[in-house]
Amino acid sequence: MKITDSVLRSFRVARTFRENSQKVNCVDYNSNGESAISSSDDDSIVLYDCQEGKPIRTLYSKKYGADLIRYTHGDANTVVYSSNKLDDTIRYLSLTDNKYIRYFPGHTDRVVALSMSPVDDTFISGSLDMTIRLWDLRSPNCQGLTNPLGKPVCSYDPEGLIFAAGVDSEAIKLYDLRSFDKGPFASFETLFSRVCEWTGLKFSRDGKQILISTNGGAIRILDAFNGSVLHTFSGYNNSKGISLEACFTPDSDFVMIGSEDGRVHVWSTESGMKIAVLDGKHSGPINTLQFNPKYMTFASACSNMAFWLPCVGD
């Protein structure tokens, strides 16, 4: 089945789970799309079986809290996540026996971005300490560090060759991973007409576009090669300055974001037109949203987790 305007318009919530007492701050799918995992402000980590469509396990990170949870490259049994409580160390957790494999200390302020390499065991983190650090899962020591001169959000490109840093909510800098210590090889400024902070950065899967999420009522996609603004999307509710996560569909043809009124808004990346507004019946703002990389389903979460399916033929 191909993702089209009409398929997206047909999506409905298939199942809602109330496993969390506070907001779900992050959700991630593993690379084959068969498992999902969430971290929440209630310090819990919930594992979901996407084929069965149900939660299968809950783990707790009471001491450190849990945020920005990510499956490691090609492994559905281990994750890394940041702390939102005690310290700014990143933790590498085995889900099979609920034991920490390794700690990654170094940041001196809260980690606000975490991106796994799509090709190997490295990952990058951005922090309010104004640094981006490069790590390898096999070593607790930071493998490299760059000071982008501002608060950074960051992400790998789909080929794992470069990473992009959104710096101080005004510029995107592109770094080559083989020589990032030499500084960015490209930089482009892009300012929104309204005052807002950039809260996330993602490449489309085809590598041609960069999506900027904000805590305002607008998101933007840029040409990943020259930084030109392709589209700015607005018209969804975010009056309280919440960090709402936007995402691409796996075919790179659509962008989706939740809103504070529990609806999901969908735009075409080609035409820039809004093609759907879907009601998730969420009780609060949709903080996090992810499309499954392999299956025709996506997840949205406030303090509840909703899994959506298309209802074609209704």
mmCIF file of C-alpha atoms in Angstrom:
data_model
loop_
_atom_site.group_PDB
_atom_site.id
_atom_site.type_symbol
_atom_site.label_atom_id
_atom_site.label_comp_id
_atom_site.label_asym_id
_atom_site.label_seq_id
_atom_site.Cartn_x
_atom_site.Cartn_y
_atom_site.Cartn_z
ATOM 1 C CA MET A 1 0.000 0.000 0.000
ATOM 2 C CA LYS A 2 1.297 3.431 -0.950
ATOM 3 C CA ILE A 3 0.982 6.438 1.329
ATOM 4 C CA THR A 4 -1.374 8.866 -0.453
ATOM 5 C CA ASP A 5 -3.563 11.833 0.512
ATOM 6 C CA SER A 6 -6.638 9.612 0.698
ATOM 7 C CA VAL A 7 -4.874 6.898 2.733
ATOM 8 C CA LEU A 8 -3.652 9.486 5.232
ATOM 9 C CA ARG A 9 -7.115 11.022 5.497
ATOM 10 C CA SER A 10 -8.498 7.557 6.340
ATOM 11 C CA PHE A 11 -6.272 7.009 9.410
ATOM 12 C CA ARG A 12 -8.114 6.338 12.671
ATOM 13 C CA VAL A 13 -6.922 5.463 16.175
ATOM 14 C CA ALA A 14 -6.959 1.667 16.345
ATOM 15 C CA ARG A 15 -5.839 1.348 19.975
ATOM 16 C CA THR A 16 -5.175 3.689 22.875
ATOM 17 C CA PHE A 17 -3.104 2.656 25.881
ATOM 18 C CA ARG A 18 -3.092 4.390 29.240
ATOM 19 C CA GLU A 19 0.137 3.000 30.654
ATOM 20 C CA ASN A 20 1.500 6.373 31.797
ATOM 21 C CA SER A 21 0.501 8.797 34.531
ATOM 22 C CA GLN A 22 2.387 11.738 32.994
ATOM 23 C CA LYS A 23 3.226 12.849 29.473
ATOM 24 C CA VAL A 24 5.035 10.528 27.079
ATOM 25 C CA ASN A 25 8.062 12.585 26.040
ATOM 26 C CA CYS A 26 9.396 10.341 23.281
ATOM 27 C CA VAL A 27 8.497 7.320 21.158
ATOM 28 C CA ASP A 28 10.756 5.368 18.806
ATOM 29 C CA TYR A 29 10.331 2.398 16.458
ATOM 30 C CA ASN A 30 13.063 -0.123 15.871
ATOM 31 C CA SER A 31 14.380 -0.416 12.316
ATOM 32 C CA ASN A 32 12.108 -3.290 11.246
ATOM 33 C CA GLY A 33 9.034 -1.558 12.655
ATOM 34 C CA GLU A 34 7.997 -4.522 14.805
ATOM 35 C CA SER A 35 8.662 -2.890 18.187
ATOM 36 C CA ALA A 36 8.070 0.532 19.664
ATOM 37 C CA ILE A 37 9.327 2.047 22.887
ATOM 38 C CA SER A 38 8.347 5.129 24.842
ATOM 39 C CA SER A 39 9.873 7.211 27.627
ATOM 40 C CA SER A 40 7.726 9.285 29.928
ATOM 41 C CA ASP A 41 7.949 12.022 32.538
ATOM 42 C CA ASP A 42 6.642 9.435 35.035
ATOM 43 C CA ASP A 43 10.103 7.740 34.767
ATOM 44 C CA SER A 44 8.770 4.685 32.940
ATOM 45 C CA ILE A 45 9.888 3.010 29.726
ATOM 46 C CA VAL A 46 7.136 1.044 27.960
ATOM 47 C CA LEU A 47 7.795 -1.553 25.247
ATOM 48 C CA TYR A 48 5.127 -2.234 22.619
ATOM 49 C CA ASP A 49 4.747 -5.146 20.222
ATOM 50 C CA CYS A 50 3.526 -3.489 17.011
ATOM 51 C CA GLN A 51 2.344 -6.729 15.391
ATOM 52 C CA GLU A 52 0.234 -7.689 18.391
ATOM 53 C CA GLY A 53 -0.594 -4.036 18.967
ATOM 54 C CA LYS A 54 -0.108 -4.079 22.718
ATOM 55 C CA PRO A 55 2.303 -3.112 25.507
ATOM 56 C CA ILE A 56 4.471 -6.029 26.567
ATOM 57 C CA ARG A 57 6.679 -4.637 29.328
ATOM 58 C CA THR A 58 7.286 -1.629 31.548
ATOM 59 C CA LEU A 59 10.682 -0.732 32.979
ATOM 60 C CA TYR A 60 11.439 2.105 35.386
ATOM 61 C CA SER A 61 14.208 4.674 35.569
ATOM 62 C CA LYS A 62 13.098 6.250 38.835
ATOM 63 C CA LYS A 63 16.432 7.662 39.875
ATOM 64 C CA TYR A 64 17.400 9.296 36.585
ATOM 65 C CA GLY A 65 14.131 9.767 34.743
ATOM 66 C CA ALA A 66 13.887 8.955 31.029
ATOM 67 C CA ASP A 67 13.757 11.134 27.916
ATOM 68 C CA LEU A 68 14.764 11.007 24.226
ATOM 69 C CA ILE A 69 14.739 7.205 24.146
ATOM 70 C CA ARG A 70 16.243 5.608 21.010
ATOM 71 C CA TYR A 71 16.728 2.064 19.807
ATOM 72 C CA THR A 72 20.357 1.373 18.978
ATOM 73 C CA HIS A 73 21.353 0.635 15.386
ATOM 74 C CA GLY A 74 19.792 -2.626 14.205
ATOM 75 C CA ASP A 75 19.072 -3.917 17.721
ATOM 76 C CA ALA A 76 15.585 -4.125 19.235
ATOM 77 C CA ASN A 77 16.969 -5.272 22.604
ATOM 78 C CA THR A 78 19.013 -2.215 23.595
ATOM 79 C CA VAL A 79 18.262 1.492 23.875
ATOM 80 C CA VAL A 80 20.002 4.704 24.835
ATOM 81 C CA TYR A 81 18.223 7.538 26.598
ATOM 82 C CA SER A 82 18.912 10.794 28.369
ATOM 83 C CA SER A 83 18.156 11.751 31.935
ATOM 84 C CA ASN A 84 15.667 14.457 32.873
ATOM 85 C CA LYS A 85 16.285 14.280 36.616
ATOM 86 C CA LEU A 86 19.515 13.571 38.396
ATOM 87 C CA ASP A 87 22.368 14.204 35.975
ATOM 88 C CA ASP A 88 23.162 14.698 32.307
ATOM 89 C CA THR A 89 24.697 11.286 31.645
ATOM 90 C CA ILE A 90 23.328 9.229 28.723
ATOM 91 C CA ARG A 91 22.503 5.608 29.552
ATOM 92 C CA TYR A 92 22.741 2.451 27.437
ATOM 93 C CA LEU A 93 20.210 -0.124 28.620
ATOM 94 C CA SER A 94 19.662 -3.791 27.827
ATOM 95 C CA LEU A 95 15.914 -4.409 27.594
ATOM 96 C CA THR A 96 16.268 -8.168 27.959
ATOM 97 C CA ASP A 97 17.615 -8.073 31.527
ATOM 98 C CA ASN A 98 16.927 -4.404 32.421
ATOM 99 C CA LYS A 99 20.614 -3.729 33.157
ATOM 100 C CA TYR A 100 22.797 -0.803 32.141
ATOM 101 C CA ILE A 101 25.495 -1.806 29.679
ATOM 102 C CA ARG A 102 27.332 1.512 29.762
ATOM 103 C CA TYR A 103 27.134 5.149 30.839
ATOM 104 C CA PHE A 104 28.164 8.126 28.729
ATOM 105 C CA PRO A 105 29.108 11.025 31.042
ATOM 106 C CA GLY A 106 30.354 14.356 29.758
ATOM 107 C CA HIS A 107 27.525 16.796 29.254
ATOM 108 C CA THR A 108 27.196 19.394 31.999
ATOM 109 C CA ASP A 109 23.610 20.415 31.263
ATOM 110 C CA ARG A 110 20.447 18.749 30.054
ATOM 111 C CA VAL A 111 20.638 16.724 26.835
ATOM 112 C CA VAL A 112 18.053 18.059 24.370
ATOM 113 C CA ALA A 113 18.884 16.019 21.251
ATOM 114 C CA LEU A 114 19.924 12.415 20.655
ATOM 115 C CA SER A 115 20.402 10.834 17.226
ATOM 116 C CA MET A 116 21.566 7.314 16.401
ATOM 117 C CA SER A 117 23.690 6.628 13.360
ATOM 118 C CA PRO A 118 21.691 4.721 10.708
ATOM 119 C CA VAL A 119 24.801 2.731 9.712
ATOM 120 C CA ASP A 120 26.888 1.905 12.793
ATOM 121 C CA ASP A 121 27.146 2.020 16.604
ATOM 122 C CA THR A 122 27.806 5.745 16.915
ATOM 123 C CA PHE A 123 25.394 8.410 18.092
ATOM 124 C CA ILE A 124 25.392 12.151 18.679
ATOM 125 C CA SER A 125 23.945 14.237 21.484
ATOM 126 C CA GLY A 126 23.226 17.934 21.785
ATOM 127 C CA SER A 127 22.978 19.665 25.154
ATOM 128 C CA LEU A 128 22.111 22.968 26.804
ATOM 129 C CA ASP A 129 25.839 23.067 27.697
ATOM 130 C CA MET A 130 26.160 24.294 24.062
ATOM 131 C CA THR A 131 28.098 21.251 22.845
ATOM 132 C CA ILE A 132 27.431 18.382 20.468
ATOM 133 C CA ARG A 133 29.193 15.167 21.405
ATOM 134 C CA LEU A 134 29.919 12.113 19.288
ATOM 135 C CA TRP A 135 29.817 8.712 21.014
ATOM 136 C CA ASP A 136 30.433 5.064 20.230
ATOM 137 C CA LEU A 137 28.295 2.459 22.045
ATOM 138 C CA ARG A 138 31.421 0.378 22.703
ATOM 139 C CA SER A 139 33.207 3.094 24.718
ATOM 140 C CA PRO A 140 32.125 5.331 27.609
ATOM 141 C CA ASN A 141 34.483 8.063 26.408
ATOM 142 C CA CYS A 142 33.290 10.855 24.193
ATOM 143 C CA GLN A 143 34.707 10.298 20.684
ATOM 144 C CA GLY A 144 34.573 13.933 19.687
ATOM 145 C CA LEU A 145 33.055 17.254 20.560
ATOM 146 C CA THR A 146 32.092 20.397 18.719
ATOM 147 C CA ASN A 147 31.009 23.779 20.034
ATOM 148 C CA PRO A 148 28.455 25.096 17.541
ATOM 149 C CA LEU A 149 28.229 28.394 19.513
ATOM 150 C CA GLY A 150 24.658 28.101 20.691
ATOM 151 C CA LYS A 151 21.971 25.754 21.958
ATOM 152 C CA PRO A 152 22.000 22.807 19.523
ATOM 153 C CA VAL A 153 19.486 20.317 18.189
ATOM 154 C CA CYS A 154 21.071 17.733 15.895
ATOM 155 C CA SER A 155 20.487 14.727 13.667
ATOM 156 C CA TYR A 156 22.318 12.314 11.375
ATOM 157 C CA ASP A 157 21.485 12.240 7.695
ATOM 158 C CA PRO A 158 20.017 8.925 6.385
ATOM 159 C CA GLU A 159 23.394 7.729 5.070
ATOM 160 C CA GLY A 160 25.219 8.398 8.337
ATOM 161 C CA LEU A 161 27.863 10.521 6.609
ATOM 162 C CA ILE A 162 26.991 13.968 7.895
ATOM 163 C CA PHE A 163 25.021 15.494 10.721
ATOM 164 C CA ALA A 164 23.043 18.700 10.886
ATOM 165 C CA ALA A 165 22.967 21.016 13.878
ATOM 166 C CA GLY A 166 20.265 23.613 14.398
ATOM 167 C CA VAL A 167 21.977 26.300 16.459
ATOM 168 C CA ASP A 168 20.303 28.937 18.649
ATOM 169 C CA SER A 169 17.059 28.618 16.670
ATOM 170 C CA GLU A 170 18.490 30.576 13.751
ATOM 171 C CA ALA A 171 21.059 28.616 11.746
ATOM 172 C CA ILE A 172 21.637 25.094 10.430
ATOM 173 C CA LYS A 173 25.228 23.896 10.235
ATOM 174 C CA LEU A 174 26.241 20.752 8.345
ATOM 175 C CA TYR A 175 29.213 18.702 9.543
ATOM 176 C CA ASP A 176 31.101 15.870 7.849
ATOM 177 C CA LEU A 177 31.517 13.088 10.405
ATOM 178 C CA ARG A 178 35.029 12.289 9.181
ATOM 179 C CA SER A 179 36.237 15.844 9.806
ATOM 180 C CA PHE A 180 33.687 17.527 12.029
ATOM 181 C CA ASP A 181 36.423 18.892 14.280
ATOM 182 C CA LYS A 182 37.253 21.254 11.403
ATOM 183 C CA GLY A 183 33.866 22.891 11.818
ATOM 184 C CA PRO A 184 30.813 22.915 9.528
ATOM 185 C CA PHE A 185 31.243 22.622 5.767
ATOM 186 C CA ALA A 186 27.980 24.500 5.165
ATOM 187 C CA SER A 187 25.821 26.862 7.164
ATOM 188 C CA PHE A 188 22.509 28.557 6.427
ATOM 189 C CA GLU A 189 20.385 30.911 8.467
ATOM 190 C CA THR A 190 16.611 30.629 8.557
ATOM 191 C CA LEU A 191 14.449 32.786 10.793
ATOM 192 C CA PHE A 192 10.766 32.270 11.544
ATOM 193 C CA SER A 193 8.426 35.244 11.410
ATOM 194 C CA ARG A 194 7.250 34.462 14.942
ATOM 195 C CA VAL A 195 9.438 34.079 17.996
ATOM 196 C CA CYS A 196 9.964 30.401 18.792
ATOM 197 C CA GLU A 197 12.631 27.951 19.839
ATOM 198 C CA TRP A 198 13.732 25.110 17.609
ATOM 199 C CA THR A 199 13.072 21.877 19.491
ATOM 200 C CA GLY A 200 14.020 19.218 16.939
ATOM 201 C CA LEU A 201 15.672 18.530 13.610
ATOM 202 C CA LYS A 202 15.119 15.597 11.241
ATOM 203 C CA PHE A 203 16.173 14.596 7.749
ATOM 204 C CA SER A 204 13.672 13.075 5.365
ATOM 205 C CA ARG A 205 14.519 9.491 4.525
ATOM 206 C CA ASP A 206 15.576 10.446 0.985
ATOM 207 C CA GLY A 207 18.035 12.925 2.545
ATOM 208 C CA LYS A 208 16.773 15.856 0.476
ATOM 209 C CA GLN A 209 14.872 17.778 3.169
ATOM 210 C CA ILE A 210 15.426 18.931 6.737
ATOM 211 C CA LEU A 211 12.457 19.390 9.071
ATOM 212 C CA ILE A 212 12.619 21.899 11.926
ATOM 213 C CA SER A 213 10.235 21.404 14.867
ATOM 214 C CA THR A 214 9.570 24.340 17.184
ATOM 215 C CA ASN A 215 7.716 25.249 20.366
ATOM 216 C CA GLY A 216 5.710 27.822 18.415
ATOM 217 C CA GLY A 217 2.843 27.336 15.996
ATOM 218 C CA ALA A 218 5.018 26.698 12.944
ATOM 219 C CA ILE A 219 7.384 24.074 11.525
ATOM 220 C CA ARG A 220 9.550 24.331 8.421
ATOM 221 C CA ILE A 221 11.183 22.155 5.795
ATOM 222 C CA LEU A 222 14.378 23.222 4.080
ATOM 223 C CA ASP A 223 16.304 21.957 1.093
ATOM 224 C CA ALA A 224 19.071 19.896 2.726
ATOM 225 C CA PHE A 225 21.622 20.909 0.089
ATOM 226 C CA ASN A 226 21.261 24.671 -0.141
ATOM 227 C CA GLY A 227 19.159 25.572 2.901
ATOM 228 C CA SER A 228 16.381 27.253 0.935
ATOM 229 C CA VAL A 229 12.961 27.268 2.621
ATOM 230 C CA LEU A 230 10.656 24.817 0.853
ATOM 231 C CA HIS A 231 7.591 25.244 3.064
ATOM 232 C CA THR A 232 6.564 26.675 6.420
ATOM 233 C CA PHE A 233 3.566 24.907 7.942
ATOM 234 C CA SER A 234 1.282 26.482 10.532
ATOM 235 C CA GLY A 235 -2.408 26.533 11.411
ATOM 236 C CA TYR A 236 -2.264 24.055 14.288
ATOM 237 C CA ASN A 237 -2.776 24.901 17.958
ATOM 238 C CA ASN A 238 0.270 25.514 20.118
ATOM 239 C CA SER A 239 -0.443 28.561 22.252
ATOM 240 C CA LYS A 240 1.436 27.399 25.355
ATOM 241 C CA GLY A 241 4.899 27.064 23.809
ATOM 242 C CA ILE A 242 5.002 23.276 24.066
ATOM 243 C CA SER A 243 7.700 21.267 22.330
ATOM 244 C CA LEU A 244 5.639 19.389 19.717
ATOM 245 C CA GLU A 245 7.480 16.797 17.638
ATOM 246 C CA ALA A 246 6.913 16.678 13.890
ATOM 247 C CA CYS A 247 7.911 13.814 11.589
ATOM 248 C CA PHE A 248 8.150 12.816 7.936
ATOM 249 C CA THR A 249 6.328 9.825 6.519
ATOM 250 C CA PRO A 250 8.863 7.148 5.415
ATOM 251 C CA ASP A 251 8.415 8.086 1.727
ATOM 252 C CA SER A 252 9.425 11.718 2.511
ATOM 253 C CA ASP A 253 6.225 12.952 0.797
ATOM 254 C CA PHE A 254 4.333 14.166 3.880
ATOM 255 C CA VAL A 255 4.993 15.919 7.188
ATOM 256 C CA MET A 256 2.867 15.380 10.310
ATOM 257 C CA ILE A 257 2.598 17.096 13.669
ATOM 258 C CA GLY A 258 0.333 16.809 16.675
ATOM 259 C CA SER A 259 -1.230 19.824 18.350
ATOM 260 C CA GLU A 260 -2.265 20.904 21.830
ATOM 261 C CA ASP A 261 -5.919 20.060 21.068
ATOM 262 C CA GLY A 262 -5.119 16.394 20.350
ATOM 263 C CA ARG A 263 -5.349 16.549 16.542
ATOM 264 C CA VAL A 264 -2.759 15.463 13.978
ATOM 265 C CA HIS A 265 -2.132 17.793 11.017
ATOM 266 C CA VAL A 266 -0.672 16.452 7.754
ATOM 267 C CA TRP A 267 0.853 18.390 4.837
ATOM 268 C CA SER A 268 2.267 17.423 1.452
ATOM 269 C CA THR A 269 5.992 18.212 1.224
ATOM 270 C CA GLU A 270 5.631 18.685 -2.538
ATOM 271 C CA SER A 271 2.686 21.072 -2.761
ATOM 272 C CA GLY A 272 2.844 22.452 0.775
ATOM 273 C CA MET A 273 -0.926 21.950 1.073
ATOM 274 C CA LYS A 274 -2.540 20.646 4.251
ATOM 275 C CA ILE A 275 -4.168 17.363 3.278
ATOM 276 C CA ALA A 276 -5.621 16.074 6.563
ATOM 277 C CA VAL A 277 -6.532 16.909 10.146
ATOM 278 C CA LEU A 278 -7.053 13.742 12.189
ATOM 279 C CA ASP A 279 -8.710 13.642 15.595
ATOM 280 C CA GLY A 280 -6.770 11.435 18.013
ATOM 281 C CA LYS A 281 -9.134 12.043 20.943
ATOM 282 C CA HIS A 282 -6.061 12.808 23.029
ATOM 283 C CA SER A 283 -6.738 14.252 26.458
ATOM 284 C CA GLY A 284 -3.755 16.618 26.218
ATOM 285 C CA PRO A 285 -1.202 17.983 23.744
ATOM 286 C CA ILE A 286 0.393 15.446 21.375
ATOM 287 C CA ASN A 287 4.023 15.786 22.476
ATOM 288 C CA THR A 288 5.463 13.083 20.278
ATOM 289 C CA LEU A 289 4.586 11.525 16.937
ATOM 290 C CA GLN A 290 6.386 8.858 14.874
ATOM 291 C CA PHE A 291 5.481 7.031 11.670
ATOM 292 C CA ASN A 292 6.452 3.356 11.555
ATOM 293 C CA PRO A 293 9.449 2.852 9.210
ATOM 294 C CA LYS A 294 8.049 -0.362 7.669
ATOM 295 C CA TYR A 295 4.316 -0.696 8.364
ATOM 296 C CA MET A 296 1.335 1.513 7.573
ATOM 297 C CA THR A 297 0.828 2.789 11.109
ATOM 298 C CA PHE A 298 1.942 5.661 13.284
ATOM 299 C CA ALA A 299 2.014 6.442 16.993
ATOM 300 C CA SER A 300 0.976 9.637 18.752
ATOM 301 C CA ALA A 301 1.160 10.316 22.469
ATOM 302 C CA CYS A 302 0.060 12.745 25.157
ATOM 303 C CA SER A 303 0.017 10.843 28.454
ATOM 304 C CA ASN A 304 -1.857 8.176 26.470
ATOM 305 C CA MET A 305 -0.309 6.290 23.565
ATOM 306 C CA ALA A 306 -2.387 5.910 20.391
ATOM 307 C CA PHE A 307 -1.597 3.617 17.468
ATOM 308 C CA TRP A 308 -3.276 4.516 14.181
ATOM 309 C CA LEU A 309 -4.285 2.425 11.157
ATOM 310 C CA PRO A 310 -5.763 3.401 7.774
ATOM 311 C CA CYS A 311 -9.428 2.525 7.267
ATOM 312 C CA VAL A 312 -9.428 2.300 3.486
ATOM 313 C CA GLY A 313 -12.708 1.103 2.063
ATOM 314 C CA ASP A 314 -14.887 2.455 4.855
#
